[in-house]
PDB file of C-alpha atoms in Angstrom:
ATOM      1  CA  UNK A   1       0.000   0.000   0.000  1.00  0.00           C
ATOM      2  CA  UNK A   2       2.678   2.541   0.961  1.00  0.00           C
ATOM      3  CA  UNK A   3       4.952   1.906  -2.173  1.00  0.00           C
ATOM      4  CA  UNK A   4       1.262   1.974  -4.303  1.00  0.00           C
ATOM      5  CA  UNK A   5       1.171   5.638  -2.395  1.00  0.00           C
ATOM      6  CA  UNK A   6       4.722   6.316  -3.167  1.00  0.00           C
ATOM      7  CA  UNK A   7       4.232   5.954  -7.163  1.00  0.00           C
ATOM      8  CA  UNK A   8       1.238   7.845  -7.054  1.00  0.00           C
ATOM      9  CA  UNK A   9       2.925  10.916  -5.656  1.00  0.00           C
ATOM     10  CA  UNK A  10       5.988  10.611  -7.896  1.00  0.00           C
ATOM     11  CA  UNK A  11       3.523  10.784 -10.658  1.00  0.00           C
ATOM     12  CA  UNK A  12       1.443  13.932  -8.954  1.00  0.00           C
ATOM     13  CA  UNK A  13       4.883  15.484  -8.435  1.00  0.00           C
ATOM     14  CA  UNK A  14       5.729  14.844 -12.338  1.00  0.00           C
ATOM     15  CA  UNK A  15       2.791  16.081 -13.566  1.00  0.00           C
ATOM     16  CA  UNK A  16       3.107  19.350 -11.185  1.00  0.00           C
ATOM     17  CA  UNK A  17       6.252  19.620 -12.365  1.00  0.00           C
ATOM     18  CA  UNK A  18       5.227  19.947 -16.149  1.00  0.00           C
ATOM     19  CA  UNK A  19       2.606  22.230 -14.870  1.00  0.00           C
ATOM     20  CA  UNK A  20       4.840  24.499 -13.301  1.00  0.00           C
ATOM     21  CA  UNK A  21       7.610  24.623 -16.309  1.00  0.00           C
ATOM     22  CA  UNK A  22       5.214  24.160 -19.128  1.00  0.00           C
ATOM     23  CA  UNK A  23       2.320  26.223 -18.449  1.00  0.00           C
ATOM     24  CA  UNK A  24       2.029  28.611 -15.409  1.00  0.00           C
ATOM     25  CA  UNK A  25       5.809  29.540 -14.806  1.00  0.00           C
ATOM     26  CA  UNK A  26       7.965  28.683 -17.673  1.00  0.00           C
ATOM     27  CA  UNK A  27       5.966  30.560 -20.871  1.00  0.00           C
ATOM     28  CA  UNK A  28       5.546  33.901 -19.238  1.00  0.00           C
ATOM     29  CA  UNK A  29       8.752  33.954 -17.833  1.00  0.00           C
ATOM     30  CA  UNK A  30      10.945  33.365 -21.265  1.00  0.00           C
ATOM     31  CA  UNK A  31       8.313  35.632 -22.278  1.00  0.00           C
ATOM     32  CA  UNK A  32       9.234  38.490 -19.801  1.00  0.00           C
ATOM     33  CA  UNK A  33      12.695  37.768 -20.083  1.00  0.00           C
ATOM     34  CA  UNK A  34      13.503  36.828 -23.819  1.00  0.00           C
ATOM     35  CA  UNK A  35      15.285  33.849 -22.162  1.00  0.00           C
ATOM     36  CA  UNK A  36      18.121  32.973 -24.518  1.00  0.00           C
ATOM     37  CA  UNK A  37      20.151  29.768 -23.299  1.00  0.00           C
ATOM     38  CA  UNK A  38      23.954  29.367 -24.551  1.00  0.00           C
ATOM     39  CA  UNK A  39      25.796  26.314 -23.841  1.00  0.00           C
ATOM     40  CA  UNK A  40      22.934  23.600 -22.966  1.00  0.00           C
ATOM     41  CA  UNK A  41      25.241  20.791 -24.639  1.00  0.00           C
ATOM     42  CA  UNK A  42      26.957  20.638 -21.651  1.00  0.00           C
ATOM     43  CA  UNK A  43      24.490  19.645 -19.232  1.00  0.00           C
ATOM     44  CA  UNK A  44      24.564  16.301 -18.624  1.00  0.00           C
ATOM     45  CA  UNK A  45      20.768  15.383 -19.390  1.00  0.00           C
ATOM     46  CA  UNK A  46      21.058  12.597 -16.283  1.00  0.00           C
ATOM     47  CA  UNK A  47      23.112  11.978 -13.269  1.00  0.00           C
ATOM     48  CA  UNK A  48      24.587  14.218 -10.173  1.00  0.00           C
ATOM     49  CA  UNK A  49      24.952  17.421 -11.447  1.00  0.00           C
ATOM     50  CA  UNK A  50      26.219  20.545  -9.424  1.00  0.00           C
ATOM     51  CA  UNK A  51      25.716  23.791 -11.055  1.00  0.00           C
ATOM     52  CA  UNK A  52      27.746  26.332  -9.761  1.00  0.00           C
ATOM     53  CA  UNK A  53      26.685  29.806 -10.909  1.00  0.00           C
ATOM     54  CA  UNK A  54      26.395  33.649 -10.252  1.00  0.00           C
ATOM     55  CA  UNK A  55      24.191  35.035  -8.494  1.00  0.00           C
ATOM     56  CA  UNK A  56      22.223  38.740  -9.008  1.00  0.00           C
ATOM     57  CA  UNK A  57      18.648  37.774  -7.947  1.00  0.00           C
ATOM     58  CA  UNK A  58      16.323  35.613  -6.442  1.00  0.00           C
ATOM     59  CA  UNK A  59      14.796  34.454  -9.783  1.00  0.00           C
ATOM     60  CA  UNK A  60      18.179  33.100 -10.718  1.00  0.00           C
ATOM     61  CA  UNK A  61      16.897  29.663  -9.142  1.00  0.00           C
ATOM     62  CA  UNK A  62      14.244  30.325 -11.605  1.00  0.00           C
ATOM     63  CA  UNK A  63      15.572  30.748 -14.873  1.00  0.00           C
ATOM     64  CA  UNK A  64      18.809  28.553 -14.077  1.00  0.00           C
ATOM     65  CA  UNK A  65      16.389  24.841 -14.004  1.00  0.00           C
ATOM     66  CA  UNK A  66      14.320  26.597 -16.914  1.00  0.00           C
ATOM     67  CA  UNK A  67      17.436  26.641 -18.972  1.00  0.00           C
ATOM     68  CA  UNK A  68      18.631  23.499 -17.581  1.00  0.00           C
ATOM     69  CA  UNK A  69      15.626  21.717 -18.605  1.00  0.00           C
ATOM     70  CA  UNK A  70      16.315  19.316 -15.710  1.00  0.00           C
ATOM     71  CA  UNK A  71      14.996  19.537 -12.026  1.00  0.00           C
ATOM     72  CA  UNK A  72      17.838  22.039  -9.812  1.00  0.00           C
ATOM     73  CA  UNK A  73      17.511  21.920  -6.348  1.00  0.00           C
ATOM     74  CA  UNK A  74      18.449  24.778  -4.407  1.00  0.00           C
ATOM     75  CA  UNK A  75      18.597  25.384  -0.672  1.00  0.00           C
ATOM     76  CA  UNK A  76      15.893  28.016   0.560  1.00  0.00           C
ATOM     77  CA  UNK A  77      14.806  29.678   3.758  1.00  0.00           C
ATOM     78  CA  UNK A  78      12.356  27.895   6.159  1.00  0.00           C
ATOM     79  CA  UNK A  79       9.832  30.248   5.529  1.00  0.00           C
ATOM     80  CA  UNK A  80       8.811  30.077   2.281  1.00  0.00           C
ATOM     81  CA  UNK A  81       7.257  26.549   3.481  1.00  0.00           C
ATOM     82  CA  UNK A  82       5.849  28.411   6.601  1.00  0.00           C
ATOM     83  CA  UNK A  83       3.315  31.267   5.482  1.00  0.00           C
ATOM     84  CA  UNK A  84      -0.427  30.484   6.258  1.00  0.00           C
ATOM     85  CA  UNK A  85      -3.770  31.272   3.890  1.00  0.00           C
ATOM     86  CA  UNK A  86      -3.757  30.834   0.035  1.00  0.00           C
ATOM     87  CA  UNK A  87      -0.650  32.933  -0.220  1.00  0.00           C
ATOM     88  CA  UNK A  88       1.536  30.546   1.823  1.00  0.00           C
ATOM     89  CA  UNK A  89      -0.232  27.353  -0.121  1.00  0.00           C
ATOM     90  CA  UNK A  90       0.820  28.777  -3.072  1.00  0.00           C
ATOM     91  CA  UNK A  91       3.969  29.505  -2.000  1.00  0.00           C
ATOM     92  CA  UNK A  92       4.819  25.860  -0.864  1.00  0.00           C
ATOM     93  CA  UNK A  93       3.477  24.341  -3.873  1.00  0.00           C
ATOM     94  CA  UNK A  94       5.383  26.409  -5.877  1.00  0.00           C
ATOM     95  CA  UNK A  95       8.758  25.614  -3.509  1.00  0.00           C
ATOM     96  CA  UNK A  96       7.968  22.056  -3.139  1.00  0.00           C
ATOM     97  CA  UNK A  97       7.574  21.673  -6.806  1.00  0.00           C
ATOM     98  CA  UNK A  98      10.626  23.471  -7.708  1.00  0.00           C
ATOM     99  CA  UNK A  99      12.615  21.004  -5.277  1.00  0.00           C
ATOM    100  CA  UNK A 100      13.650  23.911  -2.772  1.00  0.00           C
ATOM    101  CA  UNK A 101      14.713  22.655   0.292  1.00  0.00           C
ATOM    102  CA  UNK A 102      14.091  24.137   3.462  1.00  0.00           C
ATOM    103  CA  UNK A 103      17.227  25.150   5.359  1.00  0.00           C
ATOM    104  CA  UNK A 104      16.164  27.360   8.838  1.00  0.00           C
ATOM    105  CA  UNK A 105      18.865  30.065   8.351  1.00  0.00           C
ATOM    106  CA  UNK A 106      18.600  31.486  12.182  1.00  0.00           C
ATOM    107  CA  UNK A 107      19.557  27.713  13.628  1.00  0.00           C
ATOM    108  CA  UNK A 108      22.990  27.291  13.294  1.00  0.00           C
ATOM    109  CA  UNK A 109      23.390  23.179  12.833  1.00  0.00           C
ATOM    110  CA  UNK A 110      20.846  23.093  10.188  1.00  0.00           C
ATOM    111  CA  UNK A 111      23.066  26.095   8.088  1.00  0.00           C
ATOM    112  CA  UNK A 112      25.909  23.654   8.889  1.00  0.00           C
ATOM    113  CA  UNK A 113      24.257  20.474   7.621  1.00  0.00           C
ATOM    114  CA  UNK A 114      23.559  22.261   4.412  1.00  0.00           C
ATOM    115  CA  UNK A 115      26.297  20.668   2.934  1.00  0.00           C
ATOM    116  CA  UNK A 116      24.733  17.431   4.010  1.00  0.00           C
ATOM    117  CA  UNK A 117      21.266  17.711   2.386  1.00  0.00           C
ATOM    118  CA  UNK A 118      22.903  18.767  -0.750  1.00  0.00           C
ATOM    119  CA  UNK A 119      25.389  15.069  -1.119  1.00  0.00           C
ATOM    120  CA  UNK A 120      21.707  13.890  -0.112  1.00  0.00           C
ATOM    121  CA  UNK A 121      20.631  15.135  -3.141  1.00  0.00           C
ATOM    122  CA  UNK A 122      23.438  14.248  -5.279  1.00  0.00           C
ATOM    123  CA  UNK A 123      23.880  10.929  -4.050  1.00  0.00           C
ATOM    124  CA  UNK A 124      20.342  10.012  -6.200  1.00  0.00           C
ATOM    125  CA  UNK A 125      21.517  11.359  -9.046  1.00  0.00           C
ATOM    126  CA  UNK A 126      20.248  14.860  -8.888  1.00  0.00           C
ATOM    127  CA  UNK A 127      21.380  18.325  -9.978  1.00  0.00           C
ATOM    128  CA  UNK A 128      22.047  20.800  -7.245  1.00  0.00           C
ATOM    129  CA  UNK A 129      22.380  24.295  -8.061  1.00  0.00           C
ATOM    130  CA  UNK A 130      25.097  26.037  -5.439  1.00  0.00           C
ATOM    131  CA  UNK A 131      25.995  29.983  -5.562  1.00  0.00           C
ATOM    132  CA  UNK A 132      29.550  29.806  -4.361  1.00  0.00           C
ATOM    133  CA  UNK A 133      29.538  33.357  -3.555  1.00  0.00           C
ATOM    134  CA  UNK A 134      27.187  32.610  -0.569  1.00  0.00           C
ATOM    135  CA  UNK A 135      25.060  35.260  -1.391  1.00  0.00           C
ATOM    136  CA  UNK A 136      23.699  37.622  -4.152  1.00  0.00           C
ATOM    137  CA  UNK A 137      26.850  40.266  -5.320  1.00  0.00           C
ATOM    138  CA  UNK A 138      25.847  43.565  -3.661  1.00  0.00           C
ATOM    139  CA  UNK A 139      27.383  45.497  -6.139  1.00  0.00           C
ATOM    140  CA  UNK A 140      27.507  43.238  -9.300  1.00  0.00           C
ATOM    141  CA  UNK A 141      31.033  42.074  -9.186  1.00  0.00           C
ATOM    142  CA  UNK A 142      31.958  38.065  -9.263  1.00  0.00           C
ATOM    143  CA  UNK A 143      33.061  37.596  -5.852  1.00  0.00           C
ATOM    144  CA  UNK A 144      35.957  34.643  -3.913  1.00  0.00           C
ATOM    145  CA  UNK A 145      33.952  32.075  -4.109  1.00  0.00           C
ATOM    146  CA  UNK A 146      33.479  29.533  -0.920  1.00  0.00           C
ATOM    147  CA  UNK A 147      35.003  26.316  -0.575  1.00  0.00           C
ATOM    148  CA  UNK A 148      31.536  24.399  -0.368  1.00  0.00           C
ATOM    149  CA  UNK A 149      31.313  23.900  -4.002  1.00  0.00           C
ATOM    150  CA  UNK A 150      34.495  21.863  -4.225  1.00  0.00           C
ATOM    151  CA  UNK A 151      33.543  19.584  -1.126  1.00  0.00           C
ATOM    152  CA  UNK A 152      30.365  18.700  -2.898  1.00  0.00           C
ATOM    153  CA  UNK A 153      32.259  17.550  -5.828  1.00  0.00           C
ATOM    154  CA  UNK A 154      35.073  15.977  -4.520  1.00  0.00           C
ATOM    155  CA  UNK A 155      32.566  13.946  -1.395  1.00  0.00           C
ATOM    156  CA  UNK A 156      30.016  12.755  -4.894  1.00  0.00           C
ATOM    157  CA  UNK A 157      31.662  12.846  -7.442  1.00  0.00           C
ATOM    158  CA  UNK A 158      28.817  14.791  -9.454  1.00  0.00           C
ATOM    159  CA  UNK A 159      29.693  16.704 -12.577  1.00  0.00           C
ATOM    160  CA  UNK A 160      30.798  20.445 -11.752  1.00  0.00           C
ATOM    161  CA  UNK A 161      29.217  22.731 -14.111  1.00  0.00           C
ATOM    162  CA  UNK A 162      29.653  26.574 -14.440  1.00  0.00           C
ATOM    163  CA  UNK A 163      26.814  28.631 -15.316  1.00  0.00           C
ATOM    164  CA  UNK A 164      26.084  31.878 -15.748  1.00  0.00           C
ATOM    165  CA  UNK A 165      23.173  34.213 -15.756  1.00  0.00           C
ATOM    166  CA  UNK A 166      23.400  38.338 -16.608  1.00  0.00           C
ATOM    167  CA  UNK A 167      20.391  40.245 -16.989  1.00  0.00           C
ATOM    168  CA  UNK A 168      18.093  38.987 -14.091  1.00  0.00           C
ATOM    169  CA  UNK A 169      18.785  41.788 -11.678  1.00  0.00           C
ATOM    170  CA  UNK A 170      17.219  43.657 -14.094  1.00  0.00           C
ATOM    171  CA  UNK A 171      14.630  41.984 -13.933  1.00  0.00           C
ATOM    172  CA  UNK A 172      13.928  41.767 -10.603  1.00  0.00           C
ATOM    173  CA  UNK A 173      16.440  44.154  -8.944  1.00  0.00           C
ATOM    174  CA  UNK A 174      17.428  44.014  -4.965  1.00  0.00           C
ATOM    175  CA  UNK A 175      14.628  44.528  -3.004  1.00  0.00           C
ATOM    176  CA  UNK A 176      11.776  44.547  -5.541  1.00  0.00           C
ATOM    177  CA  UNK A 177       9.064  41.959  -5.168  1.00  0.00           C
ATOM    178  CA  UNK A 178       7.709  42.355  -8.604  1.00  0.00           C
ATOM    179  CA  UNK A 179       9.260  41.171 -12.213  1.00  0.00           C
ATOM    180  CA  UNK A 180      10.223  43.980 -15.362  1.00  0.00           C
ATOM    181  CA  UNK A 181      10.558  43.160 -18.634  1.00  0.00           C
ATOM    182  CA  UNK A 182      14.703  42.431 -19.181  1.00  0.00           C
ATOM    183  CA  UNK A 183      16.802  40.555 -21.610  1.00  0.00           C
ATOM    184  CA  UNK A 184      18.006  37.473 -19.417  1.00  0.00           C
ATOM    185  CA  UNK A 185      21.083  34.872 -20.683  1.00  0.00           C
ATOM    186  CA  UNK A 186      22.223  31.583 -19.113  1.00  0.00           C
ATOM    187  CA  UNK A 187      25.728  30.027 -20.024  1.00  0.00           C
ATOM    188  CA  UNK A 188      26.958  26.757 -19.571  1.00  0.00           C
ATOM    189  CA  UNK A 189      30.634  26.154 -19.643  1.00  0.00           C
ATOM    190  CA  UNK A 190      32.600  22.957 -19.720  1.00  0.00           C
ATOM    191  CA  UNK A 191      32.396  20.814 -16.506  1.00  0.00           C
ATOM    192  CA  UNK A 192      35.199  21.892 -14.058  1.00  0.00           C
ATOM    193  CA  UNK A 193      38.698  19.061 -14.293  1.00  0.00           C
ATOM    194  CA  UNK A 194      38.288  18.401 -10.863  1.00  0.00           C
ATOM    195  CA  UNK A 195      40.039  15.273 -11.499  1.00  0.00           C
ATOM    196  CA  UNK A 196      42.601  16.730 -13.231  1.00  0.00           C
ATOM    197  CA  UNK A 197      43.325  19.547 -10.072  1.00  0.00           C
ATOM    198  CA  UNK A 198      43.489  16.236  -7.997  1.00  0.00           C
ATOM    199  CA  UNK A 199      46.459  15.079  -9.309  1.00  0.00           C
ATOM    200  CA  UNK A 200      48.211  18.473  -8.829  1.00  0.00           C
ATOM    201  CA  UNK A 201      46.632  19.584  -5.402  1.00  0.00           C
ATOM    202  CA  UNK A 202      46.018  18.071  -1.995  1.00  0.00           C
ATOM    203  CA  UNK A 203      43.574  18.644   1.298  1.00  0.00           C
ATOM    204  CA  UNK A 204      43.049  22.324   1.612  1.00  0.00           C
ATOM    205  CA  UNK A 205      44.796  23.487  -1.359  1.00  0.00           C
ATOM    206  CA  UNK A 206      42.626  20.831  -3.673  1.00  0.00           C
ATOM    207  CA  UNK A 207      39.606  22.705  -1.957  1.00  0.00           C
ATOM    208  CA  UNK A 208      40.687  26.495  -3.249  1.00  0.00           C
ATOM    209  CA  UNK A 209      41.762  25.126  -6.546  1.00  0.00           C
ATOM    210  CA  UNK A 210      38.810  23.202  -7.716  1.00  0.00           C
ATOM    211  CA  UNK A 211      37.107  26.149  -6.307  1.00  0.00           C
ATOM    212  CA  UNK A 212      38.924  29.269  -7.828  1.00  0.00           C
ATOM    213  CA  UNK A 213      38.778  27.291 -11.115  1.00  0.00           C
ATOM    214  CA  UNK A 214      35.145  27.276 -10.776  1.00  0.00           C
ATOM    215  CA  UNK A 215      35.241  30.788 -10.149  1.00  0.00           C
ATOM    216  CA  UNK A 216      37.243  31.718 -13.019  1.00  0.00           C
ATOM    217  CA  UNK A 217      35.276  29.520 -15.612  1.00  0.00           C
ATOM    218  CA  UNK A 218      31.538  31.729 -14.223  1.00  0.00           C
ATOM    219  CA  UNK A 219      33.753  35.095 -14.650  1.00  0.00           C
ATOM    220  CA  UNK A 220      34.319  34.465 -18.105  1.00  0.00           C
ATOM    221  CA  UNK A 221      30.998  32.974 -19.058  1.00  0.00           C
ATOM    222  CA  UNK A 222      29.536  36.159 -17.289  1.00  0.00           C
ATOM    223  CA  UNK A 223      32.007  38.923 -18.165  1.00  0.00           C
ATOM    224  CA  UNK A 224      31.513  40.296 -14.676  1.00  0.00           C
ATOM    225  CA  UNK A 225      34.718  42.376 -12.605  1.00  0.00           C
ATOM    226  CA  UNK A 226      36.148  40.481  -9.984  1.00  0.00           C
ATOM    227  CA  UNK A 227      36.544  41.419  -6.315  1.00  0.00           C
ATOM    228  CA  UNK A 228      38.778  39.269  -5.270  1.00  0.00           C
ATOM    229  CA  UNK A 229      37.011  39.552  -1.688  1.00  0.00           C
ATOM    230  CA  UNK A 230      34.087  37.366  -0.253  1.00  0.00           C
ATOM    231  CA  UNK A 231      30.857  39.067  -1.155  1.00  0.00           C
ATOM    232  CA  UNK A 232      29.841  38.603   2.599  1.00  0.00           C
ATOM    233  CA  UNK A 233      31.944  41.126   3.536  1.00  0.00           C
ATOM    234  CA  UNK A 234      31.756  43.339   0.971  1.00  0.00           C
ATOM    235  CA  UNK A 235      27.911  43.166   1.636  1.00  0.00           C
ATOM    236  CA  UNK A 236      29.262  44.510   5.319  1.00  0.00           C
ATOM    237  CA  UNK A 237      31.848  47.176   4.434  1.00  0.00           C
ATOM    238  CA  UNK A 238      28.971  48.718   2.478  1.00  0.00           C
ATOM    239  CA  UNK A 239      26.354  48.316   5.011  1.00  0.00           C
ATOM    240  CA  UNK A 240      28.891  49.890   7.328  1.00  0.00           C
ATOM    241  CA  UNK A 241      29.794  52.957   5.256  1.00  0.00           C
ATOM    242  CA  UNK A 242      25.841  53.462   4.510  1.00  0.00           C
ATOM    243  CA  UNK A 243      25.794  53.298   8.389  1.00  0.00           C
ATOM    244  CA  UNK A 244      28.637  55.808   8.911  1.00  0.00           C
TER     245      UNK A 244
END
């Protein structure tokens, strides 16, 4: 009976799925957008998949599975699942469908297990989509990216894929709830060599390699200026002089 009830939800969350890309979310947004997609030959149509990209706005984990045509999961706060009425149903529906999963940013073990629930994710074969930045660029530079990335790739295994979107903070800028009409581009580059940087790196320094090479590889897909610093505290220096 359960496993009967197990099929019959992986159909329901197929067909929502289709829904969802097909019909409410998918048309109108390549419609708003003009979503042009460069590079799709090199996602891997099956298997773990991390996609490491940029990130400039909140409908990045939008566009990126659109262009992907594939299922990304992304990690997302605890209370888009939480919200109460029609509004919040929608809103989990709409998370649940898209494969967010619910990370509760203010506890401090489940942030750290975040790592965790991603190899979860990868370990069935899934694609993962990762901002190694940490955060959206504050000033729309390509910042040092976190180590994170690497560690899922070198615990899995899973293909490490650079991607790149421009155009989608115009679309929805910092701060704005609603969408404007914007050109938006994703890029797909050639899966990272993290292989290859593990015959020339150990430990730590096999970390910042595989890592900094994933950097590089989204800077020139995106054309953005590097920083050089971690976006977190750039976010904080400005924060600070807006303060001041």
């Amino acid at each position: 009976m359960a496993l009967r009830g197990d099929a019959l939800a992986a159909v329901e969350d197929k067909a929502s799925r289709w829904v969802m890309r097909h019909v409410l979310i998918g048309p109108p947004l390549k419609l708003l957008t003009g979503l042009r997609v460069e590079g799709r030959s090199n996602v891997p149509r099956e298997g773990a998949l991390i996609v490491a990209s940029n990130h400039l706005s909140f409908i990045d984990s939008i566009v990126i599975p659109l262009a992907c045509a594939r299922q990304v999961h992304f990690l997302g706060k605890a209370e888009y699942f939480q919200g109460t009425g029609v509004r919040g149903a929608a809103a989990r529906w709409f998370h649940s469908t898209a494969g967010t999963i619910p990370v509760d940013r203010n506890d401090p073990r489940a942030a750290a297990g975040s790592l965790t629930l991603a190899e979860e994710v990868l370990r069935r074969g899934e694609a993962f989509g990762v901002y190694p930045e940490g955060t959206r660029s504050p000033d729309g530079r390509l910042h040092r990216g976190r180590t994170g990335v690497a560690r899922m790739a070198l615990s899995t295994g899973a293909t490490l894929l650079p991607c790149a979107v421009t155009g989608t903070d115009k679309v929805q800028p910092a701060g704005s709830n609603g969408f404007r009409p914007g050109k938006v581009t994703v890029r797909f580059g050639e899966p990272i060599d993290v292989a290859g940087l593990g015959e020339k790196y150990q430990k730590a320094a096999l970390l910042r390699a595989v890592t900094d090479a994933t950097m590089d590889a989204i800077g020139a897909l995106s054309g953005q200026e590097r920083s050089g610093l971690y976006a977190s505290d750039v976010k904080a220096a400005m924060t600070s002089d807006l303060q001041g």
